[in-house]
Structure formats: structure tokens, C-alpha cells
Amino acid sequence: MAEAVFDLQGVELVLPAADGPRRILSNVGFSLGAGEILTIVGASGTGKTSLLRILAGLATPTGGTVRFRGQAMDGPQDGVAIVFQDYGNALLQWRSVARNVALGVERELRGEALAARVTEALRLVGLERNANDYPWQLSGGMQQRVQIARAVAMRPAVLLMDEPFGALDAMTKATQQDELLHLRQATGVSVVFITHDIEEAVYLGDRVALLSGSPGSITLSFDVDLPFPRDQVATRELPRFVALRHDMHAAIRATGGHG
Amino acid sequence: MKFKRLAQLLPPPVGLLPLAAVLLVWQCVAPDESPSFPPPSNWWTAIRGLTADGLLGPAVLATLQNFAAGLLAACALGFTLGLLIGVLPGLRRWTGMLLEYLRALPPPVVVPIAILMLGFSPGMQIGVIAYTTAWPILLNTVAGVAAIRELQLDVGRSMRMPWTVRMIKIVIPATLPAFLLGVRVAVSLAIVVTLLVEMFTGLPGIGLLMVTGQRNFNSSQVFGLLAVVGLLAFCLTLAFNLIEGLVLSRWPPRRSAGA
């Protein structure tokens, strides 16, 4: 069996807060296989973003082990790209769309190679005509696509996404979800996708994990045995899809949501 | 196109009408030999006299040189220190009170000390201008760095940028609008302090000519020079607006129009 990309065991995170140390995550464990899409669902306050920051190497867990390709993590890793929820701050507003997309690769690529990589990434998200615009001139959905293009341009082995479509309208959201599935099919990238939307989690995931409680821990995890390619209408009408969605809702109710 | 842009920076020309009306009434009402309120035509004669004696040109040049040298030094000093204090939270804590105290010192009071330390030299003059005008630049730069979101830095960290690269690609450009806001305040302050030092110390410049005119009870000369200073300050502010507009054309437009 192929080696896991991420392997977490007993991860704990305690952060200082105004009223003393606060336990954010408790005994979180899962692993992410190569080429797999793992969606993590959780209500607000269950430590979703903290968990993603740990995977990104931007936060250090206060307990447990996090391994990336078998090695203990010590900060951000090569081959891991992140798409943040807050695209307004994640994009450098003073750089054009093209130069934002170039940000992660401009130190290794120059000239035509860089331009070609940027164009390729922009084409993938359908923004090649906006290369010279500035992010603040674009809609929210387009800005988020710029961020995805920036991540893709780095040709990552792993994509970490923190509620990337949370701020988008339903139509754009559906398109972006399908784009992500295409991307995985085309590049074989592994994805950790964090969301509070149960339907989105089931639709996108090969596997779904439920993060719940405070401190948050993974209380449920199952494989999504829905066929590929998935379809916004047909897949969501499958009895199996409805059943999985039902199970998730029931599990969340059983754990008391985020309480 | 370019001209249109320049024209947008100017207030509507209709605004000149009240000024013209006041000057006209003044011209008609004031007695020709009035010692306190000489008619505007006499200002013109006085200024022509100064030009004929070869006094005005060098004075304007000296004032402009001191202004520019002082402001440039203030920009370099304020931005460098501001960045340093901004990125080192420890330094910010330790210097906060001191900076607020020093900033609160009115600019004129440092002139006698500067003369004691540096003598009646152009260096002293530039030093005083730089010292007093560096404050708004420094404090705005500190505030600009403090306003950078953790997420913006996380973007750089997640791409494994060394801190020098993060400074150049993220921190400095993100701080630029706040820095320029400081420079905007510094420009008008630098004009005040330049003239003030000239008046105080008798070093060559428009300020000295004004004081000389006042001591000789030559009110026409003083009024004439006042008009020259006004025009000069107006042009300098306009030039700054132009430069700022060019530099910030890539940044999102500022929220408040008055900023």
C-alpha cells in the first residue's frame, strides 16, 4: 500500500486565550492517502481552521504526532499548497492576477517558463483573460479562483483548502466543486477540504470525517461509495447520497453539533 | 488622458472666483500707501523688485532644496525605523511611550537645541526638518505594519519564503499606502518647518526674506512673499498627489476620500 501523505495521531492543540489556555483540538487522528480527497466537516468553533494550519505547518500541535510522507513535520512543507477562506487577504491586492499566481513559483521559474506556468494555471480556472487585472477589481468568486490558480501553479502534491467556496454563490460554488474534481482527476493531487457544508463534503469526498465537539475531535469517518464522475444533479439525487447525508446529520445531532 | 487625470487632482477652477473677488475688492479699497494692507498691485511691484535684485530666485531655490533634502531624509528615516519597530513587537512595546512623547514635542522647540548641537549650518536646518517630519511617516509606517493580517504573512510562510523575501514581497508593499499617508502629512509639515527655521536662524531662503521685509516695515514684500509661499506649497501638494496617485494606482482605492 502506498505511503500516507499525511498521518496524524493523537493531535492536541492548546492555545493561550484571554481567560487562560484553551483546548482547541483533542486526540485528532486520521491519514490522507495519495490522490485522495478527504473532506472534513465541522460546525464553527470545532477547530477546523486550526487543524488546517497544523497540516500547513503554520501551527505546531501541543501534543501528538503529525507526519508528512513519513517524516515528522517542522514547518511548511514543499509540495503543499493552501487555499485560504479569506481570499481578500490571501491575495496580494497590489499584484496583478498573473503576478499573484506567480507568487509561489517565481523564485524557481523565470521568463517564459514562468509565464507559461501562470497561463496554464489561469486557464485551468478560466481566468486567462483577467491576467492583467488586479484582485480588487474582480468579484469574490473570481478572486477565489485566482487563489486556486496560485496554488495549482505550484504543482502541489497536496492541496489544503479551508472553506474555499464558503463565500461564493450557489452557482459558482457548484462550478468550483466540479473544477476541483477535474483537477484531482487531471493531476492526481491529494486534497484536504474543510467545510461546514455537509452536502459539499459528501459530494466532493472520497472520505468524509466529522470534526465535532469543543475541543474538537474526529467523531465519525467513512468512505463515500458514490461513483465518479460525480454530477451536480444526478449524484445528489442518488439514494446513497441522501443516505450518507442523513447519516452525517444524525451523527452531528448525536454529538450535539459544536456543543 | 494624462491631462484629464491631472485636471481631476485639482479642485474645480470656479473656486478661484472668491479669491479673485477678494483681491479685486482689496485692490480697489486699500489706500496705495497702506502700511498694513497694501493693495495686491504693490505686492507684485515688491516681488518684481526682489527678482530684479536677484534675491527671490536663490531664496526659492534654497528653500526648495532644504525642503526636499529634509523630507527625503525624513522618508528614509521614518520608513526604516517604522518598519523595524513594526515588525519587532518587543521594540514596539519598549519604544511606544517614548515615540508618543517625542512626537508630541512641538517642532519649533527643537530648533534651539539643534542650533546648540549643530550650529547655524544647512546641516542643522535639514536635520531639524528631517527630525520633525519623520514622526508622521514613522508612526504611519508602524501602524501600516501592525495592520498587516497574520494571514498575509502565512501566505508567504506557507510558500517557504525566507523572512527577507517576505519583507520585500509582502510587508513593504502592504505598508506602502500607510507610509504615503504619513508623507502626505509630512509634506505640509516640512514646508512649515523649513520656513520657520529660516525665520529663526537667518539662514538663506524665503523665510529670511519675509523676516527682512517685516523688519523693514515693507509689508508689500511680506504679502508678496506670502503669495509666493502659498503658490509653492500648492504646487508641492499637487506634485505629491500626482506621485501618490501614480504609485498607488495598483492598490485598492482608499475607502475614505478624505484620507
mmCIF file with all atom_site columns, C-alpha atoms in Angstrom, chain A residues 53-223:
data_model
loop_
_atom_site.group_PDB
_atom_site.id
_atom_site.type_symbol
_atom_site.label_atom_id
_atom_site.label_alt_id
_atom_site.label_comp_id
_atom_site.label_asym_id
_atom_site.label_entity_id
_atom_site.label_seq_id
_atom_site.pdbx_PDB_ins_code
_atom_site.Cartn_x
_atom_site.Cartn_y
_atom_site.Cartn_z
_atom_site.occupancy
_atom_site.B_iso_or_equiv
_atom_site.pdbx_formal_charge
_atom_site.auth_seq_id
_atom_site.auth_comp_id
_atom_site.auth_asym_id
_atom_site.auth_atom_id
_atom_site.pdbx_PDB_model_num
ATOM 1   C CA . ARG A 1 53  ? -2.960  25.358 9.973   1.00 0.00 ? 53  ARG A CA 1
ATOM 2   C CA . ILE A 1 54  ? -1.323  22.363 11.634  1.00 0.00 ? 54  ILE A CA 1
ATOM 3   C CA . LEU A 1 55  ? -1.346  20.437 8.348   1.00 0.00 ? 55  LEU A CA 1
ATOM 4   C CA . ALA A 1 56  ? 0.082   23.519 6.627   1.00 0.00 ? 56  ALA A CA 1
ATOM 5   C CA . GLY A 1 57  ? 2.927   23.681 9.127   1.00 0.00 ? 57  GLY A CA 1
ATOM 6   C CA . LEU A 1 58  ? 1.794   27.150 10.210  1.00 0.00 ? 58  LEU A CA 1
ATOM 7   C CA . ALA A 1 59  ? 0.868   25.976 13.703  1.00 0.00 ? 59  ALA A CA 1
ATOM 8   C CA . THR A 1 60  ? 2.619   23.441 15.907  1.00 0.00 ? 60  THR A CA 1
ATOM 9   C CA . PRO A 1 61  ? 0.445   20.961 17.779  1.00 0.00 ? 61  PRO A CA 1
ATOM 10  C CA . THR A 1 62  ? 0.971   20.858 21.533  1.00 0.00 ? 62  THR A CA 1
ATOM 11  C CA . GLY A 1 63  ? 0.641   17.079 21.545  1.00 0.00 ? 63  GLY A CA 1
ATOM 12  C CA . GLY A 1 64  ? 0.564   14.029 19.302  1.00 0.00 ? 64  GLY A CA 1
ATOM 13  C CA . THR A 1 65  ? 2.412   13.452 16.040  1.00 0.00 ? 65  THR A CA 1
ATOM 14  C CA . VAL A 1 66  ? 1.941   14.825 12.537  1.00 0.00 ? 66  VAL A CA 1
ATOM 15  C CA . ARG A 1 67  ? 3.835   13.052 9.796   1.00 0.00 ? 67  ARG A CA 1
ATOM 16  C CA . PHE A 1 68  ? 4.150   14.221 6.210   1.00 0.00 ? 68  PHE A CA 1
ATOM 17  C CA . ARG A 1 69  ? 5.323   11.415 3.908   1.00 0.00 ? 69  ARG A CA 1
ATOM 18  C CA . GLY A 1 70  ? 6.554   9.547  6.930   1.00 0.00 ? 70  GLY A CA 1
ATOM 19  C CA . GLN A 1 71  ? 8.620   12.424 8.305   1.00 0.00 ? 71  GLN A CA 1
ATOM 20  C CA . ALA A 1 72  ? 7.762   14.470 11.372  1.00 0.00 ? 72  ALA A CA 1
ATOM 21  C CA . MET A 1 73  ? 6.682   17.981 10.342  1.00 0.00 ? 73  MET A CA 1
ATOM 22  C CA . ASP A 1 74  ? 8.805   21.010 11.141  1.00 0.00 ? 74  ASP A CA 1
ATOM 23  C CA . GLY A 1 75  ? 7.021   23.889 9.448   1.00 0.00 ? 75  GLY A CA 1
ATOM 24  C CA . PRO A 1 76  ? 5.581   24.344 5.955   1.00 0.00 ? 76  PRO A CA 1
ATOM 25  C CA . GLN A 1 77  ? 6.476   21.544 3.552   1.00 0.00 ? 77  GLN A CA 1
ATOM 26  C CA . ASP A 1 78  ? 7.425   21.545 -0.099  1.00 0.00 ? 78  ASP A CA 1
ATOM 27  C CA . GLY A 1 79  ? 4.634   20.364 -2.339  1.00 0.00 ? 79  GLY A CA 1
ATOM 28  C CA . VAL A 1 80  ? 1.841   21.557 -0.068  1.00 0.00 ? 80  VAL A CA 1
ATOM 29  C CA . ALA A 1 81  ? -0.278  24.462 -1.281  1.00 0.00 ? 81  ALA A CA 1
ATOM 30  C CA . ILE A 1 82  ? -3.032  26.182 0.651   1.00 0.00 ? 82  ILE A CA 1
ATOM 31  C CA . VAL A 1 83  ? -6.230  27.894 -0.390  1.00 0.00 ? 83  VAL A CA 1
ATOM 32  C CA . PHE A 1 84  ? -7.430  30.101 2.429   1.00 0.00 ? 84  PHE A CA 1
ATOM 33  C CA . GLN A 1 85  ? -11.009 31.014 3.157   1.00 0.00 ? 85  GLN A CA 1
ATOM 34  C CA . ASP A 1 86  ? -10.297 34.757 3.285   1.00 0.00 ? 86  ASP A CA 1
ATOM 35  C CA . TYR A 1 87  ? -9.237  35.392 -0.315  1.00 0.00 ? 87  TYR A CA 1
ATOM 36  C CA . GLY A 1 88  ? -9.266  39.173 0.225   1.00 0.00 ? 88  GLY A CA 1
ATOM 37  C CA . ASN A 1 89  ? -6.247  38.920 2.484   1.00 0.00 ? 89  ASN A CA 1
ATOM 38  C CA . ALA A 1 90  ? -4.705  35.818 0.971   1.00 0.00 ? 90  ALA A CA 1
ATOM 39  C CA . LEU A 1 91  ? -4.207  37.574 -2.357  1.00 0.00 ? 91  LEU A CA 1
ATOM 40  C CA . LEU A 1 92  ? -1.711  40.401 -2.568  1.00 0.00 ? 92  LEU A CA 1
ATOM 41  C CA . GLN A 1 93  ? -4.035  43.167 -3.689  1.00 0.00 ? 93  GLN A CA 1
ATOM 42  C CA . TRP A 1 94  ? -1.271  45.250 -5.281  1.00 0.00 ? 94  TRP A CA 1
ATOM 43  C CA . ARG A 1 95  ? -0.156  42.455 -7.582  1.00 0.00 ? 95  ARG A CA 1
ATOM 44  C CA . SER A 1 96  ? -1.950  41.736 -10.833 1.00 0.00 ? 96  SER A CA 1
ATOM 45  C CA . VAL A 1 97  ? -3.761  38.414 -11.144 1.00 0.00 ? 97  VAL A CA 1
ATOM 46  C CA . ALA A 1 98  ? -0.856  36.965 -13.109 1.00 0.00 ? 98  ALA A CA 1
ATOM 47  C CA . ARG A 1 99  ? 1.722   38.094 -10.563 1.00 0.00 ? 99  ARG A CA 1
ATOM 48  C CA . ASN A 1 100 ? -0.374  36.700 -7.713  1.00 0.00 ? 100 ASN A CA 1
ATOM 49  C CA . VAL A 1 101 ? -0.444  33.348 -9.441  1.00 0.00 ? 101 VAL A CA 1
ATOM 50  C CA . ALA A 1 102 ? 3.320   33.611 -9.966  1.00 0.00 ? 102 ALA A CA 1
ATOM 51  C CA . LEU A 1 103 ? 3.995   34.278 -6.280  1.00 0.00 ? 103 LEU A CA 1
ATOM 52  C CA . GLY A 1 104 ? 4.680   30.689 -5.284  1.00 0.00 ? 104 GLY A CA 1
ATOM 53  C CA . VAL A 1 105 ? 6.853   29.775 -8.272  1.00 0.00 ? 105 VAL A CA 1
ATOM 54  C CA . GLU A 1 106 ? 8.619   32.979 -9.297  1.00 0.00 ? 106 GLU A CA 1
ATOM 55  C CA . ARG A 1 107 ? 11.716  32.101 -7.280  1.00 0.00 ? 107 ARG A CA 1
ATOM 56  C CA . GLU A 1 108 ? 12.332  28.884 -9.218  1.00 0.00 ? 108 GLU A CA 1
ATOM 57  C CA . LEU A 1 109 ? 10.983  29.801 -12.660 1.00 0.00 ? 109 LEU A CA 1
ATOM 58  C CA . ARG A 1 110 ? 11.850  32.825 -14.804 1.00 0.00 ? 110 ARG A CA 1
ATOM 59  C CA . GLY A 1 111 ? 10.809  34.404 -18.061 1.00 0.00 ? 111 GLY A CA 1
ATOM 60  C CA . GLU A 1 112 ? 8.852   32.256 -20.454 1.00 0.00 ? 112 GLU A CA 1
ATOM 61  C CA . ALA A 1 113 ? 8.741   29.193 -18.228 1.00 0.00 ? 113 ALA A CA 1
ATOM 62  C CA . LEU A 1 114 ? 7.112   31.296 -15.518 1.00 0.00 ? 114 LEU A CA 1
ATOM 63  C CA . ALA A 1 115 ? 4.687   32.932 -17.940 1.00 0.00 ? 115 ALA A CA 1
ATOM 64  C CA . ALA A 1 116 ? 3.700   29.561 -19.347 1.00 0.00 ? 116 ALA A CA 1
ATOM 65  C CA . ARG A 1 117 ? 3.091   28.110 -15.882 1.00 0.00 ? 117 ARG A CA 1
ATOM 66  C CA . VAL A 1 118 ? 0.960   31.101 -14.909 1.00 0.00 ? 118 VAL A CA 1
ATOM 67  C CA . THR A 1 119 ? -1.093  30.969 -18.109 1.00 0.00 ? 119 THR A CA 1
ATOM 68  C CA . GLU A 1 120 ? -1.644  27.256 -17.664 1.00 0.00 ? 120 GLU A CA 1
ATOM 69  C CA . ALA A 1 121 ? -2.927  27.748 -14.112 1.00 0.00 ? 121 ALA A CA 1
ATOM 70  C CA . LEU A 1 122 ? -5.139  30.658 -15.117 1.00 0.00 ? 122 LEU A CA 1
ATOM 71  C CA . ARG A 1 123 ? -6.620  28.682 -17.985 1.00 0.00 ? 123 ARG A CA 1
ATOM 72  C CA . LEU A 1 124 ? -7.495  25.900 -15.584 1.00 0.00 ? 124 LEU A CA 1
ATOM 73  C CA . VAL A 1 125 ? -9.696  28.247 -13.549 1.00 0.00 ? 125 VAL A CA 1
ATOM 74  C CA . GLY A 1 126 ? -10.934 30.133 -16.618 1.00 0.00 ? 126 GLY A CA 1
ATOM 75  C CA . LEU A 1 127 ? -9.292  33.448 -15.834 1.00 0.00 ? 127 LEU A CA 1
ATOM 76  C CA . GLU A 1 128 ? -6.697  33.745 -18.601 1.00 0.00 ? 128 GLU A CA 1
ATOM 77  C CA . ARG A 1 129 ? -8.382  36.928 -19.802 1.00 0.00 ? 129 ARG A CA 1
ATOM 78  C CA . ASN A 1 130 ? -8.037  38.577 -16.416 1.00 0.00 ? 130 ASN A CA 1
ATOM 79  C CA . ALA A 1 131 ? -4.263  38.147 -16.119 1.00 0.00 ? 131 ALA A CA 1
ATOM 80  C CA . ASN A 1 132 ? -3.621  41.887 -16.006 1.00 0.00 ? 132 ASN A CA 1
ATOM 81  C CA . ASP A 1 133 ? -6.479  42.820 -13.692 1.00 0.00 ? 133 ASP A CA 1
ATOM 82  C CA . TYR A 1 134 ? -5.999  43.432 -10.001 1.00 0.00 ? 134 TYR A CA 1
ATOM 83  C CA . PRO A 1 135 ? -7.781  41.249 -7.446  1.00 0.00 ? 135 PRO A CA 1
ATOM 84  C CA . TRP A 1 136 ? -9.778  44.181 -6.054  1.00 0.00 ? 136 TRP A CA 1
ATOM 85  C CA . GLN A 1 137 ? -11.290 44.667 -9.499  1.00 0.00 ? 137 GLN A CA 1
ATOM 86  C CA . LEU A 1 138 ? -12.703 41.116 -9.506  1.00 0.00 ? 138 LEU A CA 1
ATOM 87  C CA . SER A 1 139 ? -15.738 39.514 -7.881  1.00 0.00 ? 139 SER A CA 1
ATOM 88  C CA . GLY A 1 140 ? -15.334 37.286 -4.832  1.00 0.00 ? 140 GLY A CA 1
ATOM 89  C CA . GLY A 1 141 ? -15.714 34.111 -6.851  1.00 0.00 ? 141 GLY A CA 1
ATOM 90  C CA . MET A 1 142 ? -13.068 35.213 -9.336  1.00 0.00 ? 142 MET A CA 1
ATOM 91  C CA . GLN A 1 143 ? -10.681 36.174 -6.546  1.00 0.00 ? 143 GLN A CA 1
ATOM 92  C CA . GLN A 1 144 ? -11.065 32.757 -5.007  1.00 0.00 ? 144 GLN A CA 1
ATOM 93  C CA . ARG A 1 145 ? -10.298 31.196 -8.392  1.00 0.00 ? 145 ARG A CA 1
ATOM 94  C CA . VAL A 1 146 ? -7.137  33.314 -8.556  1.00 0.00 ? 146 VAL A CA 1
ATOM 95  C CA . GLN A 1 147 ? -6.129  31.821 -5.241  1.00 0.00 ? 147 GLN A CA 1
ATOM 96  C CA . ILE A 1 148 ? -6.796  28.324 -6.513  1.00 0.00 ? 148 ILE A CA 1
ATOM 97  C CA . ALA A 1 149 ? -4.755  29.084 -9.632  1.00 0.00 ? 149 ALA A CA 1
ATOM 98  C CA . ARG A 1 150 ? -1.920  30.301 -7.417  1.00 0.00 ? 150 ARG A CA 1
ATOM 99  C CA . ALA A 1 151 ? -1.969  27.017 -5.523  1.00 0.00 ? 151 ALA A CA 1
ATOM 100 C CA . VAL A 1 152 ? -2.217  24.940 -8.705  1.00 0.00 ? 152 VAL A CA 1
ATOM 101 C CA . ALA A 1 153 ? 0.687   26.820 -10.331 1.00 0.00 ? 153 ALA A CA 1
ATOM 102 C CA . MET A 1 154 ? 2.923   25.392 -7.600  1.00 0.00 ? 154 MET A CA 1
ATOM 103 C CA . ARG A 1 155 ? 2.039   21.903 -8.885  1.00 0.00 ? 155 ARG A CA 1
ATOM 104 C CA . PRO A 1 156 ? 1.405   20.709 -5.367  1.00 0.00 ? 156 PRO A CA 1
ATOM 105 C CA . ALA A 1 157 ? 1.174   17.095 -4.275  1.00 0.00 ? 157 ALA A CA 1
ATOM 106 C CA . VAL A 1 158 ? -1.297  18.176 -1.613  1.00 0.00 ? 158 VAL A CA 1
ATOM 107 C CA . LEU A 1 159 ? -3.892  20.899 -1.654  1.00 0.00 ? 159 LEU A CA 1
ATOM 108 C CA . LEU A 1 160 ? -5.187  22.169 1.687   1.00 0.00 ? 160 LEU A CA 1
ATOM 109 C CA . MET A 1 161 ? -8.440  24.068 1.338   1.00 0.00 ? 161 MET A CA 1
ATOM 110 C CA . ASP A 1 162 ? -10.145 25.954 4.150   1.00 0.00 ? 162 ASP A CA 1
ATOM 111 C CA . GLU A 1 163 ? -13.807 26.524 3.264   1.00 0.00 ? 163 GLU A CA 1
ATOM 112 C CA . PRO A 1 164 ? -12.683 27.813 -0.116  1.00 0.00 ? 164 PRO A CA 1
ATOM 113 C CA . PHE A 1 165 ? -16.177 28.114 -1.560  1.00 0.00 ? 165 PHE A CA 1
ATOM 114 C CA . GLY A 1 166 ? -17.870 29.313 1.618   1.00 0.00 ? 166 GLY A CA 1
ATOM 115 C CA . ALA A 1 167 ? -18.333 32.875 0.430   1.00 0.00 ? 167 ALA A CA 1
ATOM 116 C CA . LEU A 1 168 ? -19.472 32.013 -3.103  1.00 0.00 ? 168 LEU A CA 1
ATOM 117 C CA . ASP A 1 169 ? -22.983 31.959 -4.503  1.00 0.00 ? 169 ASP A CA 1
ATOM 118 C CA . ALA A 1 170 ? -24.572 28.563 -5.154  1.00 0.00 ? 170 ALA A CA 1
ATOM 119 C CA . MET A 1 171 ? -23.950 28.556 -8.917  1.00 0.00 ? 171 MET A CA 1
ATOM 120 C CA . THR A 1 172 ? -20.289 29.494 -8.686  1.00 0.00 ? 172 THR A CA 1
ATOM 121 C CA . LYS A 1 173 ? -19.867 27.073 -5.826  1.00 0.00 ? 173 LYS A CA 1
ATOM 122 C CA . ALA A 1 174 ? -21.176 24.154 -7.891  1.00 0.00 ? 174 ALA A CA 1
ATOM 123 C CA . THR A 1 175 ? -18.881 25.031 -10.796 1.00 0.00 ? 175 THR A CA 1
ATOM 124 C CA . GLN A 1 176 ? -15.886 25.292 -8.494  1.00 0.00 ? 176 GLN A CA 1
ATOM 125 C CA . GLN A 1 177 ? -16.645 21.942 -6.890  1.00 0.00 ? 177 GLN A CA 1
ATOM 126 C CA . ASP A 1 178 ? -16.630 20.272 -10.290 1.00 0.00 ? 178 ASP A CA 1
ATOM 127 C CA . GLU A 1 179 ? -13.433 22.110 -11.240 1.00 0.00 ? 179 GLU A CA 1
ATOM 128 C CA . LEU A 1 180 ? -11.794 20.706 -8.141  1.00 0.00 ? 180 LEU A CA 1
ATOM 129 C CA . LEU A 1 181 ? -12.841 17.145 -9.058  1.00 0.00 ? 181 LEU A CA 1
ATOM 130 C CA . HIS A 1 182 ? -11.461 17.677 -12.576 1.00 0.00 ? 182 HIS A CA 1
ATOM 131 C CA . LEU A 1 183 ? -8.240  18.986 -11.154 1.00 0.00 ? 183 LEU A CA 1
ATOM 132 C CA . ARG A 1 184 ? -7.786  15.938 -8.968  1.00 0.00 ? 184 ARG A CA 1
ATOM 133 C CA . GLN A 1 185 ? -8.531  13.672 -11.937 1.00 0.00 ? 185 GLN A CA 1
ATOM 134 C CA . ALA A 1 186 ? -6.040  15.538 -14.144 1.00 0.00 ? 186 ALA A CA 1
ATOM 135 C CA . THR A 1 187 ? -3.184  15.907 -11.659 1.00 0.00 ? 187 THR A CA 1
ATOM 136 C CA . GLY A 1 188 ? -3.727  13.249 -9.003  1.00 0.00 ? 188 GLY A CA 1
ATOM 137 C CA . VAL A 1 189 ? -3.362  15.850 -6.264  1.00 0.00 ? 189 VAL A CA 1
ATOM 138 C CA . SER A 1 190 ? -4.346  14.856 -2.726  1.00 0.00 ? 190 SER A CA 1
ATOM 139 C CA . VAL A 1 191 ? -6.817  17.207 -1.090  1.00 0.00 ? 191 VAL A CA 1
ATOM 140 C CA . VAL A 1 192 ? -7.850  18.046 2.443   1.00 0.00 ? 192 VAL A CA 1
ATOM 141 C CA . PHE A 1 193 ? -11.025 20.041 2.071   1.00 0.00 ? 193 PHE A CA 1
ATOM 142 C CA . ILE A 1 194 ? -12.543 21.729 5.094   1.00 0.00 ? 194 ILE A CA 1
ATOM 143 C CA . THR A 1 195 ? -16.169 22.824 5.061   1.00 0.00 ? 195 THR A CA 1
ATOM 144 C CA . HIS A 1 196 ? -19.235 23.312 7.226   1.00 0.00 ? 196 HIS A CA 1
ATOM 145 C CA . ASP A 1 197 ? -21.484 22.187 4.375   1.00 0.00 ? 197 ASP A CA 1
ATOM 146 C CA . ILE A 1 198 ? -22.442 18.501 4.722   1.00 0.00 ? 198 ILE A CA 1
ATOM 147 C CA . GLU A 1 199 ? -23.690 18.155 1.139   1.00 0.00 ? 199 GLU A CA 1
ATOM 148 C CA . GLU A 1 200 ? -20.483 19.656 -0.207  1.00 0.00 ? 200 GLU A CA 1
ATOM 149 C CA . ALA A 1 201 ? -18.416 17.292 1.920   1.00 0.00 ? 201 ALA A CA 1
ATOM 150 C CA . VAL A 1 202 ? -20.264 14.208 0.673   1.00 0.00 ? 202 VAL A CA 1
ATOM 151 C CA . TYR A 1 203 ? -20.282 15.413 -2.943  1.00 0.00 ? 203 TYR A CA 1
ATOM 152 C CA . LEU A 1 204 ? -16.545 16.070 -3.105  1.00 0.00 ? 204 LEU A CA 1
ATOM 153 C CA . GLY A 1 205 ? -15.073 13.499 -0.761  1.00 0.00 ? 205 GLY A CA 1
ATOM 154 C CA . ASP A 1 206 ? -13.593 10.051 -1.251  1.00 0.00 ? 206 ASP A CA 1
ATOM 155 C CA . ARG A 1 207 ? -13.788 10.047 2.509   1.00 0.00 ? 207 ARG A CA 1
ATOM 156 C CA . VAL A 1 208 ? -15.595 12.283 4.966   1.00 0.00 ? 208 VAL A CA 1
ATOM 157 C CA . ALA A 1 209 ? -14.554 12.969 8.535   1.00 0.00 ? 209 ALA A CA 1
ATOM 158 C CA . LEU A 1 210 ? -16.678 14.748 11.076  1.00 0.00 ? 210 LEU A CA 1
ATOM 159 C CA . LEU A 1 211 ? -14.922 17.137 13.418  1.00 0.00 ? 211 LEU A CA 1
ATOM 160 C CA . SER A 1 212 ? -17.103 17.952 16.373  1.00 0.00 ? 212 SER A CA 1
ATOM 161 C CA . GLY A 1 213 ? -17.148 18.960 19.990  1.00 0.00 ? 213 GLY A CA 1
ATOM 162 C CA . SER A 1 214 ? -15.137 21.534 21.823  1.00 0.00 ? 214 SER A CA 1
ATOM 163 C CA . PRO A 1 215 ? -12.268 20.722 21.965  1.00 0.00 ? 215 PRO A CA 1
ATOM 164 C CA . GLY A 1 216 ? -12.744 19.269 18.508  1.00 0.00 ? 216 GLY A CA 1
ATOM 165 C CA . SER A 1 217 ? -12.029 15.677 17.662  1.00 0.00 ? 217 SER A CA 1
ATOM 166 C CA . ILE A 1 218 ? -12.904 13.352 14.802  1.00 0.00 ? 218 ILE A CA 1
ATOM 167 C CA . THR A 1 219 ? -16.040 11.539 15.879  1.00 0.00 ? 219 THR A CA 1
ATOM 168 C CA . LEU A 1 220 ? -17.001 9.878  12.633  1.00 0.00 ? 220 LEU A CA 1
ATOM 169 C CA . SER A 1 221 ? -15.204 8.935  9.450   1.00 0.00 ? 221 SER A CA 1
ATOM 170 C CA . PHE A 1 222 ? -16.416 6.910  6.481   1.00 0.00 ? 222 PHE A CA 1
ATOM 171 C CA . ASP A 1 223 ? -15.728 6.239  2.824   1.00 0.00 ? 223 ASP A CA 1
#
